[in-house]
Tab-separated table of N, CA, C and O in Angstrom:
chain	number	residue	atom	x	y	z
H	1	MET	N	165.603	35.796	63.013
H	1	MET	CA	166.833	35.315	63.613
H	1	MET	C	166.979	36.012	64.967
H	1	MET	O	167.016	37.228	65.044
H	2	GLY	N	167.037	35.221	66.022
H	2	GLY	CA	167.133	35.767	67.357
H	2	GLY	C	168.540	36.216	67.713
H	2	GLY	O	169.511	35.950	66.999
H	3	ARG	N	168.628	36.894	68.844
H	3	ARG	CA	169.905	37.427	69.324
H	3	ARG	C	170.931	36.309	69.518
H	3	ARG	O	172.091	36.470	69.185
H	4	GLU	N	170.507	35.162	70.064
H	4	GLU	CA	171.445	34.057	70.279
H	4	GLU	C	172.024	33.559	68.965
H	4	GLU	O	173.219	33.285	68.878
H	5	ALA	N	171.184	33.430	67.948
H	5	ALA	CA	171.660	32.974	66.635
H	5	ALA	C	172.652	33.976	66.046
H	5	ALA	O	173.643	33.587	65.436
H	6	LEU	N	172.391	35.269	66.238
H	6	LEU	CA	173.332	36.284	65.764
H	6	LEU	C	174.669	36.155	66.486
H	6	LEU	O	175.730	36.181	65.861
H	7	PHE	N	174.625	36.001	67.821
H	7	PHE	CA	175.864	35.871	68.606
H	7	PHE	C	176.662	34.650	68.167
H	7	PHE	O	177.890	34.691	68.100
H	8	GLU	N	175.964	33.554	67.873
H	8	GLU	CA	176.651	32.337	67.418
H	8	GLU	C	177.397	32.586	66.116
H	8	GLU	O	178.409	31.943	65.848
H	9	ARG	N	176.921	33.510	65.312
H	9	ARG	CA	177.561	33.847	64.035
H	9	ARG	C	178.542	35.010	64.178
H	9	ARG	O	179.046	35.526	63.184
H	10	GLY	N	178.758	35.456	65.415
H	10	GLY	CA	179.686	36.558	65.644
H	10	GLY	C	179.135	37.908	65.242
H	10	GLY	O	179.882	38.832	64.934
H	11	ARG	N	177.803	38.022	65.251
H	11	ARG	CA	177.158	39.263	64.843
H	11	ARG	C	176.276	39.782	65.972
H	11	ARG	O	175.856	39.041	66.849
H	12	GLY	N	176.013	41.066	65.932
H	12	GLY	CA	175.141	41.687	66.910
H	12	GLY	C	174.688	43.031	66.376
H	12	GLY	O	174.990	43.396	65.243
H	13	SER	N	173.976	43.765	67.195
H	13	SER	CA	173.521	45.090	66.766
H	13	SER	C	173.739	46.081	67.891
H	13	SER	O	173.846	45.714	69.054
H	14	VAL	N	173.810	47.338	67.500
H	14	VAL	CA	173.966	48.417	68.474
H	14	VAL	C	173.128	49.605	67.999
H	14	VAL	O	173.046	49.892	66.811
H	15	VAL	N	172.475	50.259	68.959
H	15	VAL	CA	171.664	51.434	68.645
H	15	VAL	C	172.583	52.641	68.492
H	15	VAL	O	173.414	52.913	69.344
H	16	LEU	N	172.439	53.350	67.379
H	16	LEU	CA	173.233	54.552	67.113
H	16	LEU	C	172.528	55.826	67.545
H	16	LEU	O	173.165	56.786	67.965
H	17	GLU	N	171.205	55.831	67.404
H	17	GLU	CA	170.457	57.055	67.679
H	17	GLU	C	169.053	56.710	68.143
H	17	GLU	O	168.432	55.785	67.616
H	18	ILE	N	168.587	57.446	69.126
H	18	ILE	CA	167.208	57.317	69.593
H	18	ILE	C	166.628	58.724	69.706
H	18	ILE	O	167.280	59.629	70.221
H	19	SER	N	165.419	58.889	69.198
H	19	SER	CA	164.716	60.158	69.403
H	19	SER	C	163.381	59.841	70.073
H	19	SER	O	162.720	58.869	69.725
H	20	LEU	N	163.030	60.656	71.055
H	20	LEU	CA	161.789	60.468	71.801
H	20	LEU	C	160.965	61.743	71.781
H	20	LEU	O	161.519	62.840	71.863
H	21	GLN	N	159.669	61.578	71.682
H	21	GLN	CA	158.752	62.713	71.773
H	21	GLN	C	157.697	62.371	72.809
H	21	GLN	O	157.015	61.348	72.684
H	22	PHE	N	157.580	63.209	73.832
H	22	PHE	CA	156.525	63.035	74.813
H	22	PHE	C	155.355	63.911	74.397
H	22	PHE	O	155.494	65.122	74.265
H	23	LEU	N	154.207	63.292	74.186
H	23	LEU	CA	153.026	63.996	73.700
H	23	LEU	C	152.104	64.403	74.843
H	23	LEU	O	151.333	65.350	74.703
H	24	ALA	N	152.172	63.671	75.937
H	24	ALA	CA	151.353	63.957	77.120
H	24	ALA	C	152.011	63.261	78.303
H	24	ALA	O	152.752	62.302	78.137
H	25	LEU	N	151.733	63.752	79.496
H	25	LEU	CA	152.246	63.110	80.702
H	25	LEU	C	151.098	62.358	81.379
H	25	LEU	O	150.132	62.985	81.831
H	26	PRO	N	151.181	61.033	81.406
H	26	PRO	CA	150.111	60.278	82.073
H	26	PRO	C	150.133	60.520	83.577
H	26	PRO	O	151.173	60.837	84.154
H	27	ARG	N	148.980	60.376	84.189
H	27	ARG	CA	148.886	60.506	85.643
H	27	ARG	C	149.658	59.368	86.304
H	27	ARG	O	149.716	58.261	85.766
H	28	PRO	N	150.247	59.608	87.463
H	28	PRO	CA	150.918	58.523	88.182
H	28	PRO	C	149.958	57.352	88.403
H	28	PRO	O	148.786	57.552	88.725
H	29	GLY	N	150.433	56.154	88.146
H	29	GLY	CA	149.613	54.956	88.321
H	29	GLY	C	148.821	54.559	87.091
H	29	GLY	O	148.173	53.513	87.081
H	30	THR	N	148.848	55.367	86.041
H	30	THR	CA	148.123	55.036	84.814
H	30	THR	C	148.796	53.859	84.126
H	30	THR	O	150.002	53.892	83.873
H	31	PRO	N	148.042	52.810	83.807
H	31	PRO	CA	148.651	51.695	83.072
H	31	PRO	C	148.988	52.138	81.646
H	31	PRO	O	148.230	52.885	81.017
H	32	LEU	N	150.133	51.687	81.167
H	32	LEU	CA	150.604	52.050	79.832
H	32	LEU	C	150.797	50.789	78.991
H	32	LEU	O	151.087	49.720	79.517
H	33	THR	N	150.652	50.955	77.683
H	33	THR	CA	150.881	49.881	76.728
H	33	THR	C	151.936	50.351	75.745
H	33	THR	O	151.858	51.481	75.240
H	34	ALA	N	152.908	49.497	75.461
H	34	ALA	CA	153.972	49.839	74.506
H	34	ALA	C	153.856	48.958	73.273
H	34	ALA	O	153.577	47.756	73.369
H	35	LEU	N	154.055	49.558	72.121
H	35	LEU	CA	154.136	48.835	70.856
H	35	LEU	C	155.439	49.228	70.178
H	35	LEU	O	155.806	50.407	70.163
H	36	SER	N	156.122	48.248	69.619
H	36	SER	CA	157.374	48.501	68.902
H	36	SER	C	157.346	47.738	67.595
H	36	SER	O	156.757	46.650	67.517
H	37	ALA	N	158.000	48.283	66.588
H	37	ALA	CA	158.031	47.610	65.291
H	37	ALA	C	159.310	47.944	64.546
H	37	ALA	O	159.840	49.053	64.657
H	38	LEU	N	159.776	46.975	63.787
H	38	LEU	CA	160.828	47.194	62.802
H	38	LEU	C	160.144	47.888	61.634
H	38	LEU	O	159.177	47.371	61.074
H	39	THR	N	160.597	49.095	61.282
H	39	THR	CA	159.940	49.843	60.210
H	39	THR	C	160.714	49.818	58.897
H	39	THR	O	160.211	50.270	57.882
H	40	GLY	N	161.929	49.293	58.941
H	40	GLY	CA	162.695	49.174	57.714
H	40	GLY	C	164.146	48.844	57.992
H	40	GLY	O	164.600	48.882	59.136
H	41	PHE	N	164.849	48.501	56.936
H	41	PHE	CA	166.285	48.267	57.028
H	41	PHE	C	166.883	48.406	55.636
H	41	PHE	O	166.199	48.222	54.633
H	42	ALA	N	168.144	48.765	55.600
H	42	ALA	CA	168.850	48.904	54.322
H	42	ALA	C	170.337	48.899	54.604
H	42	ALA	O	170.791	49.469	55.600
H	43	GLY	N	171.092	48.255	53.741
H	43	GLY	CA	172.540	48.240	53.891
H	43	GLY	C	172.973	47.633	55.202
H	43	GLY	O	172.900	46.430	55.400
H	44	LYS	N	173.351	48.482	56.141
H	44	LYS	CA	173.827	48.046	57.459
H	44	LYS	C	172.930	48.515	58.596
H	44	LYS	O	173.215	48.265	59.754
H	45	THR	N	171.838	49.238	58.276
H	45	THR	CA	171.034	49.854	59.337
H	45	THR	C	169.635	49.260	59.462
H	45	THR	O	169.052	48.773	58.494
H	46	LEU	N	169.131	49.335	60.682
H	46	LEU	CA	167.758	48.937	61.015
H	46	LEU	C	167.046	50.168	61.565
H	46	LEU	O	167.658	50.965	62.278
H	47	ALA	N	165.758	50.292	61.279
H	47	ALA	CA	164.967	51.392	61.825
H	47	ALA	C	163.800	50.813	62.616
H	47	ALA	O	163.132	49.872	62.168
H	48	PHE	N	163.578	51.366	63.802
H	48	PHE	CA	162.505	50.921	64.688
H	48	PHE	C	161.652	52.113	65.098
H	48	PHE	O	162.138	53.232	65.184
H	49	ARG	N	160.381	51.849	65.390
H	49	ARG	CA	159.492	52.866	65.938
H	49	ARG	C	158.860	52.276	67.192
H	49	ARG	O	158.496	51.100	67.225
H	50	HIS	N	158.741	53.108	68.207
H	50	HIS	CA	158.159	52.710	69.484
H	50	HIS	C	157.052	53.699	69.839
H	50	HIS	O	157.230	54.910	69.668
H	51	CYS	N	155.931	53.187	70.326
H	51	CYS	CA	154.818	54.042	70.741
H	51	CYS	C	154.354	53.609	72.122
H	51	CYS	O	154.270	52.409	72.414
H	52	LEU	N	154.045	54.566	72.961
H	52	LEU	CA	153.566	54.322	74.311
H	52	LEU	C	152.175	54.933	74.435
H	52	LEU	O	151.985	56.119	74.117
H	53	PHE	N	151.209	54.122	74.878
H	53	PHE	CA	149.813	54.536	74.946
H	53	PHE	C	149.288	54.463	76.373
H	53	PHE	O	149.684	53.579	77.141
H	54	ASP	N	148.376	55.365	76.704
H	54	ASP	CA	147.591	55.268	77.931
H	54	ASP	C	146.651	54.078	77.706
H	54	ASP	O	145.829	54.087	76.792
H	55	ALA	N	146.780	53.042	78.523
H	55	ALA	CA	146.007	51.821	78.306
H	55	ALA	C	144.510	52.020	78.547
H	55	ALA	O	143.694	51.269	78.017
H	56	GLU	N	144.140	53.017	79.330
H	56	GLU	CA	142.723	53.258	79.615
H	56	GLU	C	142.044	54.052	78.506
H	56	GLU	O	140.960	53.713	78.060
H	57	SER	N	142.681	55.117	78.039
H	57	SER	CA	142.056	55.979	77.036
H	57	SER	C	142.473	55.636	75.605
H	57	SER	O	141.808	56.021	74.657
H	58	GLY	N	143.603	54.944	75.451
H	58	GLY	CA	144.124	54.640	74.125
H	58	GLY	C	144.943	55.769	73.526
H	58	GLY	O	145.471	55.637	72.426
H	59	ALA	N	145.059	56.894	74.231
H	59	ALA	CA	145.807	58.048	73.716
H	59	ALA	C	147.307	57.758	73.707
H	59	ALA	O	147.855	57.203	74.667
H	60	MET	N	147.959	58.146	72.630
H	60	MET	CA	149.411	57.999	72.561
H	60	MET	C	150.037	59.067	73.456
H	60	MET	O	149.710	60.242	73.343
H	61	VAL	N	150.930	58.647	74.337
H	61	VAL	CA	151.577	59.599	75.237
H	61	VAL	C	153.043	59.831	74.875
H	61	VAL	O	153.629	60.828	75.285
H	62	ALA	N	153.627	58.921	74.089
H	62	ALA	CA	155.016	59.112	73.663
H	62	ALA	C	155.280	58.269	72.428
H	62	ALA	O	154.639	57.235	72.213
H	63	SER	N	156.215	58.746	71.624
H	63	SER	CA	156.648	57.962	70.467
H	63	SER	C	158.147	58.168	70.292
H	63	SER	O	158.717	59.154	70.778
H	64	GLY	N	158.753	57.237	69.629
H	64	GLY	CA	160.189	57.350	69.423
H	64	GLY	C	160.638	56.526	68.239
H	64	GLY	O	159.923	55.643	67.755
H	65	GLU	N	161.820	56.861	67.783
H	65	GLU	CA	162.436	56.130	66.677
H	65	GLU	C	163.864	55.813	67.057
H	65	GLU	O	164.507	56.559	67.798
H	66	ALA	N	164.347	54.679	66.561
H	66	ALA	CA	165.719	54.279	66.826
H	66	ALA	C	166.349	53.766	65.542
H	66	ALA	O	165.676	53.172	64.707
H	67	VAL	N	167.640	54.021	65.404
H	67	VAL	CA	168.428	53.505	64.280
H	67	VAL	C	169.543	52.659	64.870
H	67	VAL	O	170.242	53.088	65.786
H	68	ALA	N	169.676	51.450	64.360
H	68	ALA	CA	170.715	50.531	64.829
H	68	ALA	C	171.511	50.022	63.632
H	68	ALA	O	171.055	50.115	62.486
H	69	ILE	N	172.704	49.494	63.910
H	69	ILE	CA	173.509	48.891	62.851
H	69	ILE	C	173.852	47.457	63.222
H	69	ILE	O	173.868	47.080	64.392
H	70	MET	N	174.121	46.657	62.189
H	70	MET	CA	174.582	45.283	62.372
H	70	MET	C	176.097	45.321	62.500
H	70	MET	O	176.772	46.033	61.757
H	71	LEU	N	176.626	44.549	63.463
H	71	LEU	CA	178.069	44.544	63.711
H	71	LEU	C	178.667	43.151	63.581
H	71	LEU	O	178.034	42.166	63.952
H	72	ASP	N	179.896	43.102	63.092
H	72	ASP	CA	180.747	41.927	63.228
H	72	ASP	C	181.404	42.102	64.593
H	72	ASP	O	182.189	43.036	64.794
H	73	LEU	N	181.053	41.249	65.544
H	73	LEU	CA	181.501	41.444	66.920
H	73	LEU	C	183.001	41.235	67.097
H	73	LEU	O	183.607	41.850	67.974
H	74	GLU	N	183.610	40.398	66.287
H	74	GLU	CA	185.065	40.174	66.399
H	74	GLU	C	185.846	41.350	65.834
H	74	GLU	O	186.780	41.849	66.455
H	75	LYS	N	185.461	41.801	64.649
H	75	LYS	CA	186.174	42.909	63.995
H	75	LYS	C	185.747	44.270	64.523
H	75	LYS	O	186.408	45.270	64.267
H	76	ARG	N	184.598	44.313	65.219
H	76	ARG	CA	184.047	45.580	65.740
H	76	ARG	C	183.794	46.580	64.617
H	76	ARG	O	184.087	47.766	64.728
H	77	LYS	N	183.241	46.066	63.517
H	77	LYS	CA	182.913	46.910	62.365
H	77	LYS	C	181.480	46.635	61.939
H	77	LYS	O	180.977	45.522	62.096
H	78	SER	N	180.860	47.655	61.362
H	78	SER	CA	179.515	47.462	60.830
H	78	SER	C	179.592	46.601	59.579
H	78	SER	O	180.568	46.637	58.841
H	79	VAL	N	178.548	45.803	59.380
H	79	VAL	CA	178.493	44.895	58.229
H	79	VAL	C	177.106	44.949	57.609
H	79	VAL	O	176.120	45.255	58.281
H	80	ALA	N	177.051	44.634	56.333
H	80	ALA	CA	175.768	44.581	55.632
H	80	ALA	C	175.024	43.302	56.014
H	80	ALA	O	175.625	42.327	56.471
H	81	PHE	N	173.733	43.315	55.836
H	81	PHE	CA	172.924	42.139	56.115
H	81	PHE	C	173.197	41.058	55.078
H	81	PHE	O	173.359	41.344	53.901
H	82	THR	N	173.210	39.812	55.534
H	82	THR	CA	173.350	38.694	54.616
H	82	THR	C	172.011	38.476	53.914
H	82	THR	O	170.968	38.982	54.364
H	83	GLU	N	172.023	37.700	52.843
H	83	GLU	CA	170.767	37.386	52.151
H	83	GLU	C	169.801	36.675	53.096
H	83	GLU	O	168.591	36.912	53.054
H	84	GLU	N	170.332	35.812	53.951
H	84	GLU	CA	169.491	35.098	54.913
H	84	GLU	C	168.848	36.080	55.892
H	84	GLU	O	167.656	35.976	56.200
H	85	GLU	N	169.605	37.050	56.377
H	85	GLU	CA	169.056	38.045	57.301
H	85	GLU	C	167.987	38.891	56.629
H	85	GLU	O	166.947	39.178	57.229
H	86	VAL	N	168.228	39.288	55.388
H	86	VAL	CA	167.229	40.059	54.632
H	86	VAL	C	165.936	39.253	54.510
H	86	VAL	O	164.839	39.775	54.750
H	87	ALA	N	166.064	37.966	54.170
H	87	ALA	CA	164.879	37.112	54.015
H	87	ALA	C	164.129	36.965	55.336
H	87	ALA	O	162.888	36.948	55.357
H	88	ARG	N	164.843	36.895	56.443
H	88	ARG	CA	164.193	36.727	57.747
H	88	ARG	C	163.597	38.038	58.269
H	88	ARG	O	162.581	38.026	58.954
H	89	LEU	N	164.225	39.162	57.972
H	89	LEU	CA	163.742	40.451	58.470
H	89	LEU	C	162.551	40.992	57.681
H	89	LEU	O	161.645	41.598	58.262
H	90	THR	N	162.553	40.815	56.377
H	90	THR	CA	161.557	41.433	55.501
H	90	THR	C	160.110	41.199	55.943
H	90	THR	O	159.320	42.149	55.990
H	91	PRO	N	159.724	39.977	56.334
H	91	PRO	CA	158.321	39.780	56.737
H	91	PRO	C	157.929	40.510	58.030
H	91	PRO	O	156.759	40.642	58.341
H	92	HIS	N	158.914	40.979	58.776
H	92	HIS	CA	158.626	41.619	60.067
H	92	HIS	C	158.536	43.149	59.985
H	92	HIS	O	158.275	43.805	60.997
H	93	ILE	N	158.719	43.708	58.801
H	93	ILE	CA	158.593	45.158	58.654
H	93	ILE	C	157.128	45.538	58.836
H	93	ILE	O	156.243	44.932	58.247
H	94	ALA	N	156.896	46.540	59.678
H	94	ALA	CA	155.515	46.966	59.963
H	94	ALA	C	155.455	48.489	59.961
H	94	ALA	O	156.455	49.169	60.216
H	95	ASP	N	154.285	49.011	59.677
H	95	ASP	CA	154.053	50.450	59.721
H	95	ASP	C	153.341	50.745	61.035
H	95	ASP	O	152.186	50.383	61.222
H	96	LEU	N	154.049	51.376	61.945
H	96	LEU	CA	153.477	51.659	63.265
H	96	LEU	C	153.279	53.139	63.420
H	96	LEU	O	154.106	53.930	63.128
C-alpha cells in the first residue's frame, strides 16, 4: 500500500527514532549504494534497516535502523495496522 493510498484513508506514518553507525568514511567522490528494507512490524510500529556501501569495494560504510508508527492523521493518534495492511506488509519483510 503506497503513501497515496494511506493518505486517502486518513493514515500516514512518522519516524520516532533513527540510529546511525558510521563504519568508515568514504573518500570524497566515491560512489555509494544504499539498500533499505522493512525488517518487521508489530502492533503500531514498523522497523527499517538501512545500509550504505562503497559501490567500488562493496564495503559497508554506514548502517542504521529506524522505528516508525502508523498514524490516524485526523485524530493525530497512533493506530494499529489493519488486517489489509498486515497482509500487504508481510511479504515485504526482509533481513538486511
